[in-house]
PDB file of C-alpha atoms in Angstrom:
ATOM      1  CA  UNK D  28     -19.691  52.027 160.244  1.00  0.00           C
ATOM      2  CA  UNK D  29     -21.335  52.959 163.492  1.00  0.00           C
ATOM      3  CA  UNK D  30     -20.781  56.578 164.549  1.00  0.00           C
ATOM      4  CA  UNK D  31     -19.850  55.630 168.127  1.00  0.00           C
ATOM      5  CA  UNK D  32     -17.156  53.281 166.815  1.00  0.00           C
ATOM      6  CA  UNK D  33     -15.633  56.071 164.719  1.00  0.00           C
ATOM      7  CA  UNK D  34     -15.693  58.436 167.717  1.00  0.00           C
ATOM      8  CA  UNK D  35     -13.967  55.813 169.885  1.00  0.00           C
ATOM      9  CA  UNK D  36     -11.304  55.217 167.228  1.00  0.00           C
ATOM     10  CA  UNK D  37     -10.695  58.942 166.870  1.00  0.00           C
ATOM     11  CA  UNK D  38     -10.335  59.300 170.641  1.00  0.00           C
ATOM     12  CA  UNK D  39      -7.792  56.474 170.670  1.00  0.00           C
ATOM     13  CA  UNK D  40      -5.889  58.040 167.767  1.00  0.00           C
ATOM     14  CA  UNK D  41      -5.838  61.435 169.494  1.00  0.00           C
ATOM     15  CA  UNK D  42      -4.565  59.826 172.704  1.00  0.00           C
ATOM     16  CA  UNK D  43      -1.866  57.942 170.798  1.00  0.00           C
ATOM     17  CA  UNK D  44      -0.718  61.093 169.016  1.00  0.00           C
ATOM     18  CA  UNK D  45      -0.591  63.019 172.303  1.00  0.00           C
ATOM     19  CA  UNK D  46       1.333  60.200 173.986  1.00  0.00           C
ATOM     20  CA  UNK D  47       3.715  60.194 171.014  1.00  0.00           C
ATOM     21  CA  UNK D  48       4.332  63.914 171.501  1.00  0.00           C
ATOM     22  CA  UNK D  49       5.014  63.307 175.185  1.00  0.00           C
ATOM     23  CA  UNK D  50       7.435  60.531 174.257  1.00  0.00           C
ATOM     24  CA  UNK D  51       9.185  62.714 171.696  1.00  0.00           C
ATOM     25  CA  UNK D  52       9.681  65.671 174.019  1.00  0.00           C
ATOM     26  CA  UNK D  53      10.041  64.007 177.423  1.00  0.00           C
ATOM     27  CA  UNK D  54      10.495  60.230 177.540  1.00  0.00           C
ATOM     28  CA  UNK D  55      13.032  59.679 174.742  1.00  0.00           C
ATOM     29  CA  UNK D  56      15.381  62.558 175.674  1.00  0.00           C
ATOM     30  CA  UNK D  57      15.165  61.694 179.392  1.00  0.00           C
ATOM     31  CA  UNK D  58      15.872  58.029 178.732  1.00  0.00           C
ATOM     32  CA  UNK D  59      18.857  58.899 176.544  1.00  0.00           C
ATOM     33  CA  UNK D  60      20.224  61.211 179.232  1.00  0.00           C
ATOM     34  CA  UNK D  61      19.699  58.564 181.923  1.00  0.00           C
ATOM     35  CA  UNK D  62      21.576  55.969 179.857  1.00  0.00           C
ATOM     36  CA  UNK D  63      24.503  58.346 179.395  1.00  0.00           C
ATOM     37  CA  UNK D  64      24.511  59.093 183.140  1.00  0.00           C
ATOM     38  CA  UNK D  65      24.480  55.371 183.896  1.00  0.00           C
ATOM     39  CA  UNK D  66      27.201  54.522 181.354  1.00  0.00           C
ATOM     40  CA  UNK D  67      29.148  57.550 180.000  1.00  0.00           C
ATOM     41  CA  UNK D  68      30.655  55.721 176.962  1.00  0.00           C
ATOM     42  CA  UNK D  69      27.134  55.803 175.456  1.00  0.00           C
ATOM     43  CA  UNK D  70      27.400  59.612 175.118  1.00  0.00           C
ATOM     44  CA  UNK D  71      28.333  59.687 171.392  1.00  0.00           C
ATOM     45  CA  UNK D  72      25.392  57.421 170.582  1.00  0.00           C
ATOM     46  CA  UNK D  73      22.705  59.113 172.684  1.00  0.00           C
ATOM     47  CA  UNK D  74      21.791  62.019 170.399  1.00  0.00           C
ATOM     48  CA  UNK D  75      21.705  60.080 167.099  1.00  0.00           C
ATOM     49  CA  UNK D  76      19.716  57.201 168.551  1.00  0.00           C
ATOM     50  CA  UNK D  77      17.321  59.586 170.322  1.00  0.00           C
ATOM     51  CA  UNK D  78      16.812  61.463 167.033  1.00  0.00           C
ATOM     52  CA  UNK D  79      16.067  58.203 165.221  1.00  0.00           C
ATOM     53  CA  UNK D  80      13.601  57.183 167.943  1.00  0.00           C
ATOM     54  CA  UNK D  81      11.875  60.560 167.720  1.00  0.00           C
ATOM     55  CA  UNK D  82      11.680  60.235 163.922  1.00  0.00           C
ATOM     56  CA  UNK D  83      10.234  56.728 164.303  1.00  0.00           C
ATOM     57  CA  UNK D  84       7.515  58.026 166.607  1.00  0.00           C
ATOM     58  CA  UNK D  85       6.822  60.803 164.079  1.00  0.00           C
ATOM     59  CA  UNK D  86       6.309  58.149 161.385  1.00  0.00           C
ATOM     60  CA  UNK D  87       3.709  56.461 163.581  1.00  0.00           C
ATOM     61  CA  UNK D  88       2.005  59.814 164.152  1.00  0.00           C
ATOM     62  CA  UNK D  89       1.863  60.506 160.403  1.00  0.00           C
ATOM     63  CA  UNK D  90       0.251  57.102 159.894  1.00  0.00           C
ATOM     64  CA  UNK D  91      -2.281  57.847 162.629  1.00  0.00           C
ATOM     65  CA  UNK D  92      -3.209  61.165 161.004  1.00  0.00           C
ATOM     66  CA  UNK D  93      -3.778  59.306 157.736  1.00  0.00           C
ATOM     67  CA  UNK D  94      -6.033  56.803 159.522  1.00  0.00           C
ATOM     68  CA  UNK D  95      -7.919  59.766 161.040  1.00  0.00           C
ATOM     69  CA  UNK D  96      -8.502  61.140 157.536  1.00  0.00           C
ATOM     70  CA  UNK D  97      -9.651  57.733 156.286  1.00  0.00           C
ATOM     71  CA  UNK D  98     -12.118  57.532 159.174  1.00  0.00           C
ATOM     72  CA  UNK D  99     -13.508  60.910 158.118  1.00  0.00           C
ATOM     73  CA  UNK D 100     -13.973  59.520 154.617  1.00  0.00           C
ATOM     74  CA  UNK D 101     -15.754  56.449 156.010  1.00  0.00           C
ATOM     75  CA  UNK D 102     -18.115  58.671 157.989  1.00  0.00           C
ATOM     76  CA  UNK D 103     -18.964  60.663 154.848  1.00  0.00           C
ATOM     77  CA  UNK D 104     -19.330  57.490 152.781  1.00  0.00           C
ATOM     78  CA  UNK D 105     -16.472  58.585 150.504  1.00  0.00           C
ATOM     79  CA  UNK D 106     -13.951  55.830 151.199  1.00  0.00           C
ATOM     80  CA  UNK D 107     -14.239  54.285 147.747  1.00  0.00           C
ATOM     81  CA  UNK D 108     -12.836  57.299 145.927  1.00  0.00           C
ATOM     82  CA  UNK D 109      -9.381  58.026 144.487  1.00  0.00           C
ATOM     83  CA  UNK D 110      -8.675  60.437 147.374  1.00  0.00           C
ATOM     84  CA  UNK D 111      -8.564  57.505 149.790  1.00  0.00           C
ATOM     85  CA  UNK D 112      -5.557  56.078 147.966  1.00  0.00           C
ATOM     86  CA  UNK D 113      -3.481  59.132 148.888  1.00  0.00           C
ATOM     87  CA  UNK D 114      -4.019  58.490 152.590  1.00  0.00           C
ATOM     88  CA  UNK D 115      -3.310  54.782 152.227  1.00  0.00           C
ATOM     89  CA  UNK D 116      -0.114  55.701 150.372  1.00  0.00           C
ATOM     90  CA  UNK D 117       0.827  58.008 153.268  1.00  0.00           C
ATOM     91  CA  UNK D 118       0.449  55.073 155.668  1.00  0.00           C
ATOM     92  CA  UNK D 119       2.611  52.879 153.426  1.00  0.00           C
ATOM     93  CA  UNK D 120       5.242  55.602 153.108  1.00  0.00           C
ATOM     94  CA  UNK D 121       5.366  56.292 156.840  1.00  0.00           C
ATOM     95  CA  UNK D 122       5.718  52.597 157.636  1.00  0.00           C
ATOM     96  CA  UNK D 123       8.486  52.222 155.049  1.00  0.00           C
ATOM     97  CA  UNK D 124      10.402  55.206 156.452  1.00  0.00           C
ATOM     98  CA  UNK D 125      10.097  53.794 159.977  1.00  0.00           C
ATOM     99  CA  UNK D 126      11.243  50.387 158.713  1.00  0.00           C
ATOM    100  CA  UNK D 127      14.245  51.960 156.993  1.00  0.00           C
ATOM    101  CA  UNK D 128      15.137  53.795 160.208  1.00  0.00           C
ATOM    102  CA  UNK D 129      14.993  50.497 162.097  1.00  0.00           C
ATOM    103  CA  UNK D 130      17.079  48.828 159.378  1.00  0.00           C
ATOM    104  CA  UNK D 131      19.692  51.563 159.717  1.00  0.00           C
ATOM    105  CA  UNK D 132      19.820  51.058 163.469  1.00  0.00           C
ATOM    106  CA  UNK D 133      20.093  47.301 162.959  1.00  0.00           C
ATOM    107  CA  UNK D 134      22.978  47.766 160.559  1.00  0.00           C
ATOM    108  CA  UNK D 135      24.764  50.172 162.879  1.00  0.00           C
ATOM    109  CA  UNK D 136      24.322  47.950 165.924  1.00  0.00           C
ATOM    110  CA  UNK D 137      25.585  44.907 164.051  1.00  0.00           C
ATOM    111  CA  UNK D 138      28.645  46.620 162.529  1.00  0.00           C
ATOM    112  CA  UNK D 139      29.699  49.287 165.040  1.00  0.00           C
ATOM    113  CA  UNK D 140      31.826  48.699 168.061  1.00  0.00           C
ATOM    114  CA  UNK D 141      29.535  49.944 170.801  1.00  0.00           C
ATOM    115  CA  UNK D 142      30.815  49.733 174.370  1.00  0.00           C
ATOM    116  CA  UNK D 143      28.623  47.902 176.807  1.00  0.00           C
ATOM    117  CA  UNK D 144      28.596  47.617 180.582  1.00  0.00           C
ATOM    118  CA  UNK D 145      29.087  44.020 181.612  1.00  0.00           C
ATOM    119  CA  UNK D 146      28.835  41.237 179.069  1.00  0.00           C
ATOM    120  CA  UNK D 147      27.388  43.136 176.086  1.00  0.00           C
ATOM    121  CA  UNK D 148      23.862  41.801 176.418  1.00  0.00           C
ATOM    122  CA  UNK D 149      22.441  45.342 176.224  1.00  0.00           C
ATOM    123  CA  UNK D 150      23.726  45.726 172.666  1.00  0.00           C
ATOM    124  CA  UNK D 151      22.517  42.241 171.710  1.00  0.00           C
ATOM    125  CA  UNK D 152      19.083  43.023 173.142  1.00  0.00           C
ATOM    126  CA  UNK D 153      18.950  46.332 171.257  1.00  0.00           C
ATOM    127  CA  UNK D 154      20.024  44.554 168.066  1.00  0.00           C
ATOM    128  CA  UNK D 155      17.261  41.980 168.557  1.00  0.00           C
ATOM    129  CA  UNK D 156      14.679  44.713 169.155  1.00  0.00           C
ATOM    130  CA  UNK D 157      15.811  46.653 166.082  1.00  0.00           C
ATOM    131  CA  UNK D 158      15.710  43.502 163.947  1.00  0.00           C
ATOM    132  CA  UNK D 159      12.216  42.723 165.232  1.00  0.00           C
ATOM    133  CA  UNK D 160      11.146  46.296 164.377  1.00  0.00           C
ATOM    134  CA  UNK D 161      12.413  45.789 160.827  1.00  0.00           C
ATOM    135  CA  UNK D 162      10.432  42.562 160.493  1.00  0.00           C
ATOM    136  CA  UNK D 163       7.249  44.011 161.944  1.00  0.00           C
ATOM    137  CA  UNK D 164       7.561  47.196 159.885  1.00  0.00           C
ATOM    138  CA  UNK D 165       8.117  45.296 156.643  1.00  0.00           C
ATOM    139  CA  UNK D 166       5.210  42.958 157.387  1.00  0.00           C
ATOM    140  CA  UNK D 167       2.929  45.906 158.200  1.00  0.00           C
ATOM    141  CA  UNK D 168       3.895  47.726 154.991  1.00  0.00           C
ATOM    142  CA  UNK D 169       3.197  44.598 152.936  1.00  0.00           C
ATOM    143  CA  UNK D 170      -0.153  44.118 154.676  1.00  0.00           C
ATOM    144  CA  UNK D 171      -1.202  47.691 153.912  1.00  0.00           C
ATOM    145  CA  UNK D 172      -0.113  47.241 150.274  1.00  0.00           C
ATOM    146  CA  UNK D 173      -2.396  44.185 150.071  1.00  0.00           C
ATOM    147  CA  UNK D 174      -5.216  46.152 151.711  1.00  0.00           C
ATOM    148  CA  UNK D 175      -4.631  48.968 149.205  1.00  0.00           C
ATOM    149  CA  UNK D 176      -5.148  46.420 146.416  1.00  0.00           C
ATOM    150  CA  UNK D 177      -8.410  45.340 148.015  1.00  0.00           C
ATOM    151  CA  UNK D 178      -9.514  48.976 148.299  1.00  0.00           C
ATOM    152  CA  UNK D 179      -8.681  49.458 144.622  1.00  0.00           C
ATOM    153  CA  UNK D 180     -10.752  46.408 143.657  1.00  0.00           C
ATOM    154  CA  UNK D 181     -13.684  47.519 145.847  1.00  0.00           C
ATOM    155  CA  UNK D 182     -13.526  51.018 144.333  1.00  0.00           C
ATOM    156  CA  UNK D 183     -13.663  49.544 140.824  1.00  0.00           C
ATOM    157  CA  UNK D 184     -16.601  47.322 141.754  1.00  0.00           C
ATOM    158  CA  UNK D 185     -18.492  50.238 143.284  1.00  0.00           C
ATOM    159  CA  UNK D 186     -17.883  52.331 140.172  1.00  0.00           C
ATOM    160  CA  UNK D 187     -19.163  49.482 137.966  1.00  0.00           C
ATOM    161  CA  UNK D 188     -22.244  49.071 140.144  1.00  0.00           C
ATOM    162  CA  UNK D 189     -22.940  52.811 139.945  1.00  0.00           C
ATOM    163  CA  UNK D 190     -22.790  52.635 136.140  1.00  0.00           C
ATOM    164  CA  UNK D 191     -25.242  49.727 136.079  1.00  0.00           C
ATOM    165  CA  UNK D 192     -27.708  51.419 138.384  1.00  0.00           C
TER     166      UNK D 192
END
């Protein structure tokens, strides 16, 4: 892989991780506080939902760190080694944890009696977003599992070729 491409990907990953930190410490808490100021009955839900959002962003950051490590292995030409599977497993685990968090939020939104200003469309919209996050997270985890299988097959083929040569 071209060195410039790896540098560009690493810059994008670093920017995404930094933006995630900003979101965790500034955007999410401020948004939760603003929602409580706008509609005080949301107060009991603000802290738990903000904590879940912060944990979800942390899952994305863990996945990005794993991609960073895989890029380092690509640069060294060591991607087709057993060590790469650990980082792919970290990505799968982080996406599954984030998906489970979204599933928990979906379950809570669908079962709990959450007050809503107006006609309740805010809760329905949040439920739709949480359900979409579950679908996207599950699809992403399955995709990475398939890609892990392809990495396993490529690693086996490379090992066989090394034995022949």
